[in-house]
Amino acid sequence: MTPAPAAPQRHSNLDRPHLLRLYELMLRIRAFEELAVEAQKEGYVLGAIHPSIGQEAVAAGVCAQLRRDDLMLSTHRGHGHTLAKGADALAMMRELFGREGGTCGGKGGSMHIADFEVGMLGANGVVSANIPIAAGAAHAIKLRGEDRIVACLFGDGAINRGPFLEGLNWAKVFELPVLFVCEDNGFAATTRTSSMTAGPGAAARAEALDIPAETLDGNDLLALESATRDAIAAIRAGGGPRLLHCRTYRMTGHTAVDPAAYRPAEEVAQWRDADPIARVAALLQDGGSGSDELDAIAAKVRQDMEEICQSAKDSPWPAEARAFEDVQDMGDPRERAY
Amino acid sequence: MTPAPAAPQRHSNLDRPHLLRLYELMLRIRAFEELAVEAQKEGYVLGAIHPSIGQEAVAAGVCAQLRRDDLMLSTHRGHGHTLAKGADALAMMRELFGREGGTCGGKGGSMHIADFEVGMLGANGVVSANIPIAAGAAHAIKLRGEDRIVACLFGDGAINRGPFLEGLNWAKVFELPVLFVCEDNGFAATTRTSSMTAGPGAAARAEALDIPAETLDGNDLLALESATRDAIAAIRAGGGPRLLHCRTYRMTGHTAVDPAAYRPAEEVAQWRDADPIARVAALLQDGGSGSDELDAIAAKVRQDMEEICQSAKDSPWPAEARAFEDVQDMGDPRERAY
Amino acid sequence: MAAITYLEAGRRALAEEMRRDPSVWAVGEDLGRGGVFGQYKSLADEFGPARISDAPISEACIMGASVGAAMSGTRPVVEMRFSDFALCAVDELVNQAAKARYMFGGQTKVPLVVRQPMGMWRSSAAQHSQSLEAWYVHIPGLVVVAPATPADNLGLLKSAIRCDDPVVYLEHKNLWTLEGEVPEDEHLTPLGVAETVREGRDVTLVTWSAQRWACLEAAETLSAEGIEAEVIDLRTLWPWDRDRVLASVEKTGRLLVVQEAVSVAGFGAEIAASVAEALHKRLAAPVKRLGAPRVPVSYAPPLEARVRVTAEAIVAAAREQITPAAA
Amino acid sequence: MAAITYLEAGRRALAEEMRRDPSVWAVGEDLGRGGVFGQYKSLADEFGPARISDAPISEACIMGASVGAAMSGTRPVVEMRFSDFALCAVDELVNQAAKARYMFGGQTKVPLVVRQPMGMWRSSAAQHSQSLEAWYVHIPGLVVVAPATPADNLGLLKSAIRCDDPVVYLEHKNLWTLEGEVPEDEHLTPLGVAETVREGRDVTLVTWSAQRWACLEAAETLSAEGIEAEVIDLRTLWPWDRDRVLASVEKTGRLLVVQEAVSVAGFGAEIAASVAEALHKRLAAPVKRLGAPRVPVSYAPPLEARVRVTAEAIVAAAREQITPAAA
Ligand SMILES: Cc1ncc(C[n+]2csc(CCOP(=O)(O)OP(=O)(O)O)c2C)c(N)n1
Ligand SMILES: Cc1ncc(C[n+]2csc(CCOP(=O)(O)OP(=O)(O)O)c2C)c(N)n1
Ligand SMILES: [Mg+2]
Ligand SMILES: [Mg+2]
């Protein structure tokens, strides 16, 4: 109900080229999702889509700061994280359309996008299930003596499932390199999360496990970047897990087809005013970017994404035989069927 | 590693008759378990026994203060809780021996003792599984508008399983009448719990959920009684769940057959000096009980329990047909077997 | 009689039972706003948020708390959203709900209904498409129900709510919008009784849930060829209506079990094995199962479709049972 | 050859594989002190606490973390203590481990072994006695193994650790102390290959895990009566050795499946149904399953014993298959 807190600006001198890159990334994420939603209306996407429109600062402020060889686990609402980690938008769009050449060959869809090439170990269709998996990926990193870290993103609804506790406890007990990120958009599907959550939430729960935690304005790119940078440095230096609790808002319904009638219009309007992309644009303008420059970037991003979308639409379906591939090494999956 | 903290005495004027009853109860619990362990050596108990020797103050200080119509859920280490809640020792001993007339007709054994007559809804063989069940029993109480409460006991190892988080969150979200009691004996089987637990433990985790919590010397009967009385009053008045974190020690191994070689002898000796029964005896002596009086009680308790044990040994086995009873109403459990 | 949807039938069943018995309540995520598929729409208006209760995303606790509430004088209807998420609550269902009555020597019962929307539906992919009825049939203590029609979703859900055993209640997501005639008066479908949906003399098709409709379609096609298939919708999978199935196969001499689930170690194996054990001599052809291959369900429509048991596959299998192709 | 116990064989298998492959590690409660049954005794001395790792009581996370670790270049051996507790980690095993490779289009594999000590053992009651192999066989992506001898516990565990699929590895608690000859050199038992433990012409007994021994005892008794039973220990339940079983029943004309698990919807149904489907005409008697009734396991010794499949029951069933009692 409360608007995003106005976080103090941490960066006094702005790195404008860097910020422009993140601005473009946020625009790409939004264009990707807007086009995916349109394509769903046209019948190209049969499965569910969970847009992250309004939450792009988390992707840009957190995920984009990972090294390529760092690992990341995401959720059902993971397009932004995945693009920020460096996955290919065309492969992702194809995946949403269930086509050959999709990140998972069309077998996963939006909720199971993964791109192991860039360290993206998967969205997950089961809320909170990615948390123990992230802890385990970090466990492997520690066993192998590497300096990589794992970022694990989850929603505010995820902190009420047991794996949240088990995974955080695990990461702390073994002092593993995990950055936990609670992307708190105030809702779990149609339920206002605060109504089903005891206590102040993710950060407090992490702190009860001696995991350092910080609560942030999740629509403030610079604040997120700065906190993430500090957290990653501490984690990479062997300091064990940390948690960032990022308060943001979902501008759409839970899925692309949810009208989200359960939210007061004023609340939505308030958050619309805190749009993270508009906020970055304002920063850039303060820093000297003209609105022409920004509009041109936006137009280019949109056009590129439209081409990607068209290309995905033109992509072939996977061959039927793929249904029987990549099940497992042992045994014939066709045995006794039909 | 640290000895039980010396908690401040809360009761200035001692209710000696009351204390004598609790003293007797603690002795009964110990006698029950000592005889059960002996009986196991003789071959009367085939399944596992988890003695609570050294932890009797929690049973007497917490469980004995519940009303008969209050509910209680316990663990694999639940003989003491169950006796304190008012269950019949003979039926319990028969249950350990797998005999007809056991609390569960011999079908459950030590880890599944239940006595619904006295509101004891079951020990549980799955660590932490009793926590959601307790929350649900309290949910029913609230739905029915009753003034009963539910006590839920669990060990320090249980707080690392997901159902601990989910159950506590649930109880707080619905403001349910549950008294959570973490009976912290420092170990989970052969593992020193602190080595696998992040943060300070049960109380801190409860507080992160806005559940009021108190950490207590779990071998100090009077401190437990006083804290329990306050907590129960607050819960019964509609104040929602509370948690007591009771620090105690297990004087035996995890099971009766575990030599517990993983613990330093000095630590065991230190805690032996903090024996909760001896501490009550000392209080009683301070309050005017002679050692003759106390010895006589102990002797009587032991003799009664020996008779109970003998009677259990003489009890018949359940009839084989019982294997097929109380499975469910629908369907024939014998169908297609043999 | 009035035509209502399968979804609406479930909603009516719950509303009727909640009116009838104040100890019935429902709990699950988003129920206050109608539930994920709208099965609970506006029920909170009539019954209030305590009896149509929201829940945190805590499947284990939703199930576990319902076990405690069921042992303490209430009758919870537990919404799992997708049957796949019930896998987050297996200890609570299998080790606790199913065993409490037995372990405690009959001191308690656990009257709860676990609604688990199941099955393949519109590119839901591997974690939102499973059919795991075989698992629950294997667990002593559980009743397993899988309605295929609006009338049965009404009548079986009401019976499930009145049943004192824990019931795993598997609605099929692909049937939500299916319309069908439903009695306007109180309608109870007994648990454990199959429906012979179509009589026939040549082959017995045993099925349940959404595959009922594929079987009926196949039976039409077969009938045009002169093959009369008897179609039995089991409706309840435990206890399953063994007598009905055996009597039918006694008559037809042929059994084809049709299931959406993975065939290997699926519930169809139980039926096929039972019939083979009981009626070996009477069988004019080997028993046969149709089911999915042993692969997870894909997202891509053509791959998803590839693992469905279609009416054509049923027709082909039935034909083959009647006139085996030359070896 | 040297005689060692089934427990020691598992310990040796793990130690050998850990020596051979530094990416193998084991994780579970109490492993640093040898594990609940001593299966890991002194391994921490050799390999250190990072590779023989303790764990909090967090079955879901033990399993889930192992999925992440398996996808990230290590090969975890996951100890679940009792197969019953694996029910606290079903989402992690079934929705995650089993499906990751497929869902992600082959980008990853999940090479982990889940050790799940199973079965009835000394009054362990309903929550510590289950045999749920049928569940795992039903799940695409999983391999399922159930060794019955020390040699197989050595050879199969080593093969399981080398396998790139997630393997559910079911050791039987009642076999821990069983002694048997084991090769002193490296010994690998291939996955998916059954063992014909005893040859016979009259009836095929198909079994796995501890029931191997009941079948062998029964076969001795039957032999004294002139009935020669062929005993096949499947060892791997998925993929199961279909060819071996079919060839045997082709020869004997009779199938008796013997399992400790609940018979209803048990894995035996899959075998019985498969054989009935494939060899209907060849069968001289109906296929038959022996298994437990559909009841939870009791604590009291006489009730526990009542639901065991004994050698006597096997003998009686085999006799009945060969000479049916007059109806
Ligand atoms: C275990 C489980 N329960 C329920 C669901 C259904 N579900 C999908 S997303 C969602 C809401 C998640 O809320 P949150 O974690 O806050 O993430 P958000 O959708 O807000 O990004 C729910 C309930 C699920 N996928 N998994
Ligand atoms: C889910 C689950 N995991 C593991 C076990 C095995 N186990 C039984 S008791 C126990 C230790 C429990 O420790 P704690 O909760 O501290 O209770 P305590 O035994 O100390 O009373 C373990 C690991 C179990 N019963 N259930
Ligand atoms: Mg959210
Ligand atoms: Mg403990």
XYZ file of N, CA, C and O in Angstrom, chain B residues 45-48 95-99 105-112 124-127 157-158 160-161 188-192 195-196 254 262 317-320 322-324 327-328 333-338, chain D residues 29-31 33 53-60 81 84-85 88 122-128 263-264 288-310 313:
392
model
N 10.981 -54.556 23.786
C 10.701 -53.436 22.879
C 11.542 -53.634 21.635
O 12.771 -53.567 21.699
N 10.887 -53.880 20.508
C 11.668 -54.115 19.309
C 12.013 -52.833 18.569
O 13.066 -52.714 17.954
N 11.122 -51.860 18.615
C 11.353 -50.611 17.886
C 12.274 -49.686 18.661
O 12.788 -50.015 19.733
N 12.482 -48.497 18.091
C 13.390 -47.531 18.714
C 12.730 -46.841 19.904
O 11.528 -46.615 19.923
N 2.048 -50.021 24.687
C 2.287 -49.582 23.319
C 3.745 -49.832 22.925
O 4.039 -50.301 21.827
N 4.658 -49.514 23.850
C 6.071 -49.766 23.579
C 6.349 -51.247 23.344
O 7.255 -51.603 22.589
N 5.556 -52.074 24.015
C 5.770 -53.512 23.871
C 4.931 -54.086 22.722
O 4.957 -55.280 22.463
N 4.158 -53.227 22.072
C 3.333 -53.693 20.938
C 2.167 -54.572 21.355
O 1.821 -55.515 20.645
N 1.578 -54.256 22.501
C 0.546 -55.152 23.027
C -0.870 -54.581 22.890
O -1.072 -53.384 22.784
N -3.221 -49.541 20.481
C -3.426 -50.966 20.236
C -2.168 -51.662 19.752
O -2.234 -52.716 19.127
N -1.026 -51.066 20.021
C 0.239 -51.693 19.619
C 0.621 -51.400 18.182
O 1.655 -51.851 17.701
N -0.178 -50.621 17.486
C 0.116 -50.391 16.070
C 1.110 -49.254 15.844
O 1.672 -49.124 14.747
N 1.299 -48.415 16.857
C 2.151 -47.248 16.660
C 3.541 -47.384 17.264
O 4.538 -47.029 16.658
N 3.601 -47.858 18.495
C 4.885 -47.918 19.194
C 5.274 -46.568 19.746
O 4.525 -45.587 19.654
N 6.475 -46.515 20.287
C 6.945 -45.320 20.992
C 6.824 -44.054 20.164
O 6.438 -42.999 20.662
N 7.118 -44.136 18.877
C 7.158 -42.921 18.053
C 5.790 -42.439 17.606
O 5.686 -41.397 16.965
N 4.749 -43.221 17.922
C 3.406 -42.812 17.479
C 2.397 -42.866 18.610
O 1.194 -42.996 18.360
N 5.315 -38.080 16.701
C 5.454 -38.153 15.255
C 6.831 -38.677 14.905
O 7.826 -38.282 15.503
N 6.872 -39.561 13.927
C 8.139 -40.134 13.505
C 8.879 -39.276 12.501
O 10.015 -39.578 12.142
N 8.247 -38.219 12.051
C 8.864 -37.344 11.069
C 9.156 -36.009 11.755
O 8.235 -35.326 12.212
N 10.422 -35.672 11.835
C 10.818 -34.452 12.533
C 10.111 -33.245 11.920
O 10.101 -33.085 10.697
N 16.628 -29.659 16.388
C 16.896 -30.057 15.007
C 15.732 -29.749 14.085
O 15.912 -29.570 12.880
N 14.538 -29.684 14.642
C 13.328 -29.516 13.831
C 13.238 -28.142 13.188
O 12.519 -27.962 12.205
N 15.207 -26.589 11.411
C 15.806 -26.465 10.083
C 14.977 -27.120 8.993
O 15.388 -27.133 7.834
N 13.832 -27.642 9.350
C 12.952 -28.175 8.305
C 11.899 -27.137 7.946
O 11.417 -26.387 8.787
N 20.861 -33.103 17.395
C 19.906 -33.771 16.515
C 20.580 -35.085 16.156
O 21.563 -35.106 15.418
N 20.080 -36.151 16.747
C 20.731 -37.453 16.642
C 22.198 -37.292 17.053
O 22.457 -36.826 18.166
N 23.154 -37.587 16.167
C 24.560 -37.511 16.581
C 25.192 -36.168 16.220
O 26.395 -35.977 16.410
N 24.392 -35.275 15.674
C 24.930 -34.002 15.182
C 24.712 -32.888 16.193
O 23.584 -32.687 16.663
N 25.773 -32.175 16.526
C 25.600 -31.005 17.375
C 24.817 -29.980 16.566
O 25.271 -29.531 15.500
N 26.062 -26.823 14.793
C 26.918 -26.910 13.611
C 26.118 -26.873 12.317
O 26.665 -26.619 11.249
N 24.841 -27.145 12.400
C 24.003 -27.196 11.196
C 22.859 -26.181 11.264
O 21.884 -26.293 10.519
N 20.990 -40.687 21.469
C 19.796 -40.319 20.701
C 18.693 -41.359 20.884
O 17.547 -41.040 21.179
N 30.088 -39.272 20.742
C 30.448 -38.006 20.091
C 30.366 -36.816 21.036
O 30.526 -35.681 20.605
N -0.661 -60.141 22.977
C -0.428 -59.529 21.677
C -1.764 -59.142 21.043
O -2.776 -59.772 21.317
N -1.749 -58.176 20.184
C -2.984 -57.903 19.450
C -3.316 -59.068 18.516
O -2.417 -59.739 18.013
N -4.602 -59.295 18.316
C -5.020 -60.346 17.380
C -4.581 -59.950 15.971
O -4.591 -58.779 15.613
N -4.228 -60.958 15.172
C -3.726 -60.661 13.820
C -4.713 -59.868 12.972
O -4.317 -59.074 12.128
N -6.329 -57.446 13.655
C -6.186 -55.999 13.862
C -5.328 -55.346 12.773
O -5.429 -54.155 12.538
N -4.496 -56.129 12.137
C -3.661 -55.566 11.061
C -4.532 -54.951 9.970
O -4.087 -54.054 9.263
N -5.763 -55.431 9.860
C -6.622 -54.964 8.766
C -7.687 -53.988 9.230
O -8.525 -53.564 8.454
N -7.877 -49.011 8.883
C -7.151 -48.461 7.738
C -7.958 -47.292 7.171
O -7.478 -46.171 7.065
N -9.196 -47.600 6.788
C -10.066 -46.558 6.248
C -11.444 -47.156 6.080
O -11.626 -48.369 6.144
N -8.947 -53.499 2.506
C -7.480 -53.464 2.484
C -6.844 -54.795 2.111
O -5.668 -54.830 1.754
N -7.626 -55.863 2.180
C -7.017 -57.158 1.839
C -7.034 -57.418 0.344
O -6.423 -58.390 -0.124
N -7.788 -56.583 -0.384
C -7.998 -56.880 -1.792
C -6.684 -57.107 -2.513
O -5.769 -56.303 -2.450
N -6.602 -58.190 -3.237
C -5.494 -58.546 -4.104
C -4.181 -58.821 -3.377
O -3.149 -58.913 -4.029
N -4.211 -58.874 -2.085
C -2.972 -59.243 -1.406
C -3.046 -60.736 -1.107
O -4.100 -61.248 -0.770
N -1.986 -61.405 -1.198
C -1.897 -62.842 -1.016
C -2.835 -63.598 -1.947
O -3.291 -63.072 -2.942
N 22.271 -36.317 6.891
C 22.335 -36.105 8.331
C 23.266 -37.130 8.986
O 23.211 -38.312 8.652
N 24.106 -36.659 9.882
C 24.929 -37.537 10.715
C 26.029 -38.276 9.962
O 26.656 -39.161 10.540
N 26.272 -37.943 8.706
C 27.275 -38.705 7.953
C 28.653 -38.630 8.604
O 29.416 -39.594 8.552
N 29.467 -38.831 11.554
C 29.570 -39.882 12.579
C 29.155 -41.242 12.014
O 28.777 -42.143 12.748
N 29.641 -35.008 3.891
C 29.120 -33.802 4.532
C 27.904 -34.080 5.401
O 26.955 -34.742 4.988
N 27.954 -33.528 6.607
C 26.755 -33.464 7.429
C 25.722 -32.587 6.747
O 26.049 -31.817 5.836
N 24.510 -32.677 7.224
C 23.447 -31.808 6.712
C 22.504 -31.497 7.857
O 22.352 -32.299 8.788
N 21.867 -30.342 7.800
C 20.775 -30.100 8.737
C 19.608 -31.045 8.430
O 19.589 -31.676 7.369
N 18.657 -31.132 9.333
C 17.456 -31.930 9.055
C 16.614 -31.116 8.076
O 15.770 -30.318 8.465
N 16.899 -31.279 6.831
C 16.327 -30.470 5.755
C 16.278 -31.344 4.514
O 16.970 -31.082 3.529
N 15.472 -32.384 4.551
C 15.457 -33.320 3.417
C 15.209 -32.602 2.102
O 15.804 -32.930 1.073
N 14.282 -31.639 2.113
C 13.978 -30.943 0.862
C 15.225 -30.256 0.335
O 15.515 -30.284 -0.859
N 18.284 -41.419 4.713
C 18.138 -42.032 6.030
C 17.096 -43.154 6.064
O 17.399 -44.276 6.395
N 11.180 -43.288 3.757
C 9.988 -42.542 4.167
C 10.258 -41.041 4.243
O 9.354 -40.234 4.038
N 11.471 -40.675 4.593
C 11.760 -39.245 4.736
C 11.971 -38.578 3.369
O 11.896 -37.356 3.264
N 9.604 -36.035 2.188
C 9.757 -34.600 2.479
C 10.474 -33.883 1.336
O 10.690 -32.668 1.419
N 12.238 -54.650 11.916
C 12.184 -54.593 13.373
C 11.252 -53.543 13.939
O 11.704 -52.547 14.530
N 9.966 -53.716 13.779
C 8.997 -52.835 14.435
C 9.293 -51.360 14.188
O 9.334 -50.562 15.113
N 9.463 -51.008 12.960
C 9.719 -49.604 12.656
C 8.433 -48.819 12.407
O 8.459 -47.597 12.320
N 7.339 -49.523 12.266
C 6.003 -48.913 12.156
C 5.822 -48.118 10.861
O 6.679 -48.108 9.969
N 4.682 -47.434 10.794
C 4.161 -46.951 9.512
C 5.017 -45.890 8.838
O 5.003 -45.759 7.620
N 5.772 -45.114 9.607
C 6.544 -44.020 9.008
C 8.023 -44.366 8.791
O 8.815 -43.488 8.449
N 8.394 -45.598 9.033
C 9.792 -45.982 8.823
C 9.912 -47.343 8.140
O 10.904 -48.037 8.333
N 0.650 -54.484 -2.672
C 0.428 -55.061 -3.990
C -0.358 -54.120 -4.902
O -0.027 -53.972 -6.080
N -1.378 -53.482 -4.363
C -2.235 -52.622 -5.187
C -1.401 -51.491 -5.779
O -0.767 -50.730 -5.054
N 0.400 -63.897 -11.644
C -0.008 -63.691 -10.243
C 0.999 -62.810 -9.526
O 2.182 -62.861 -9.793
N 0.453 -61.980 -8.627
C 1.296 -61.111 -7.797
C 1.137 -61.469 -6.337
O 0.024 -61.737 -5.876
N 2.230 -61.447 -5.621
C 2.165 -61.482 -4.154
C 2.745 -60.174 -3.646
O 3.798 -59.734 -4.103
N 2.063 -59.597 -2.690
C 2.565 -58.365 -2.094
C 1.814 -58.112 -0.812
O 0.995 -58.937 -0.381
N 2.082 -56.976 -0.211
C 1.423 -56.673 1.052
C -0.008 -56.231 0.801
O -0.336 -55.696 -0.255
N -0.870 -56.461 1.797
C -2.213 -55.888 1.715
C -2.116 -54.371 1.787
O -1.061 -53.820 2.127
N -3.192 -53.716 1.460
C -3.179 -52.256 1.407
C -3.441 -51.709 2.817
O -4.484 -51.132 3.103
N -2.439 -51.886 3.671
C -2.501 -51.371 5.046
C -1.138 -50.771 5.387
O -0.112 -51.220 4.887
N -1.125 -49.749 6.246
C 0.160 -49.248 6.733
C 0.846 -50.348 7.545
O 0.191 -51.278 8.018
N 2.130 -50.243 7.729
C 2.853 -51.249 8.483
C 2.693 -50.969 9.985
O 2.825 -49.839 10.435
N 2.389 -52.018 10.720
C 2.192 -51.897 12.174
C 3.505 -52.009 12.926
O 4.482 -52.567 12.425
N 3.463 -51.531 14.167
C 4.592 -51.660 15.072
C 4.639 -53.046 15.733
O 5.691 -53.672 15.798
N 3.496 -53.510 16.215
C 3.470 -54.774 16.978
C 3.987 -55.919 16.111
O 3.525 -56.108 14.990
N 4.949 -56.675 16.628
C 5.546 -57.737 15.805
C 4.544 -58.663 15.118
O 4.706 -58.937 13.926
N 3.494 -59.131 15.801
C 2.607 -60.051 15.060
C 1.847 -59.365 13.922
O 1.555 -59.998 12.911
N 1.576 -58.082 14.089
C 0.855 -57.381 13.022
C 1.797 -57.042 11.870
O 1.428 -57.127 10.696
N 3.013 -56.679 12.224
C 4.016 -56.440 11.195
C 4.231 -57.726 10.387
O 4.216 -57.719 9.150
N 4.385 -58.816 11.095
C 4.638 -60.089 10.416
C 3.473 -60.480 9.510
O 3.659 -61.092 8.457
N 2.288 -60.078 9.914
C 1.088 -60.485 9.175
C 1.074 -59.966 7.734
O 0.414 -60.553 6.876
N 1.774 -58.867 7.483
C 1.719 -58.290 6.138
C 2.979 -58.579 5.312
O 3.135 -58.078 4.206
N 3.848 -59.402 5.862
C 5.032 -59.815 5.098
C 4.676 -60.921 4.119
O 3.883 -61.800 4.437
N 5.326 -60.928 2.996
C 5.204 -62.045 2.073
C 6.257 -63.077 2.474
O 7.456 -62.817 2.396
N 5.803 -64.208 2.933
C 6.713 -65.230 3.442
C 7.019 -66.275 2.371
O 6.301 -66.406 1.370
N 4.060 -68.393 1.785
C 3.037 -67.832 0.899
C 3.459 -67.985 -0.564
O 2.627 -68.242 -1.442
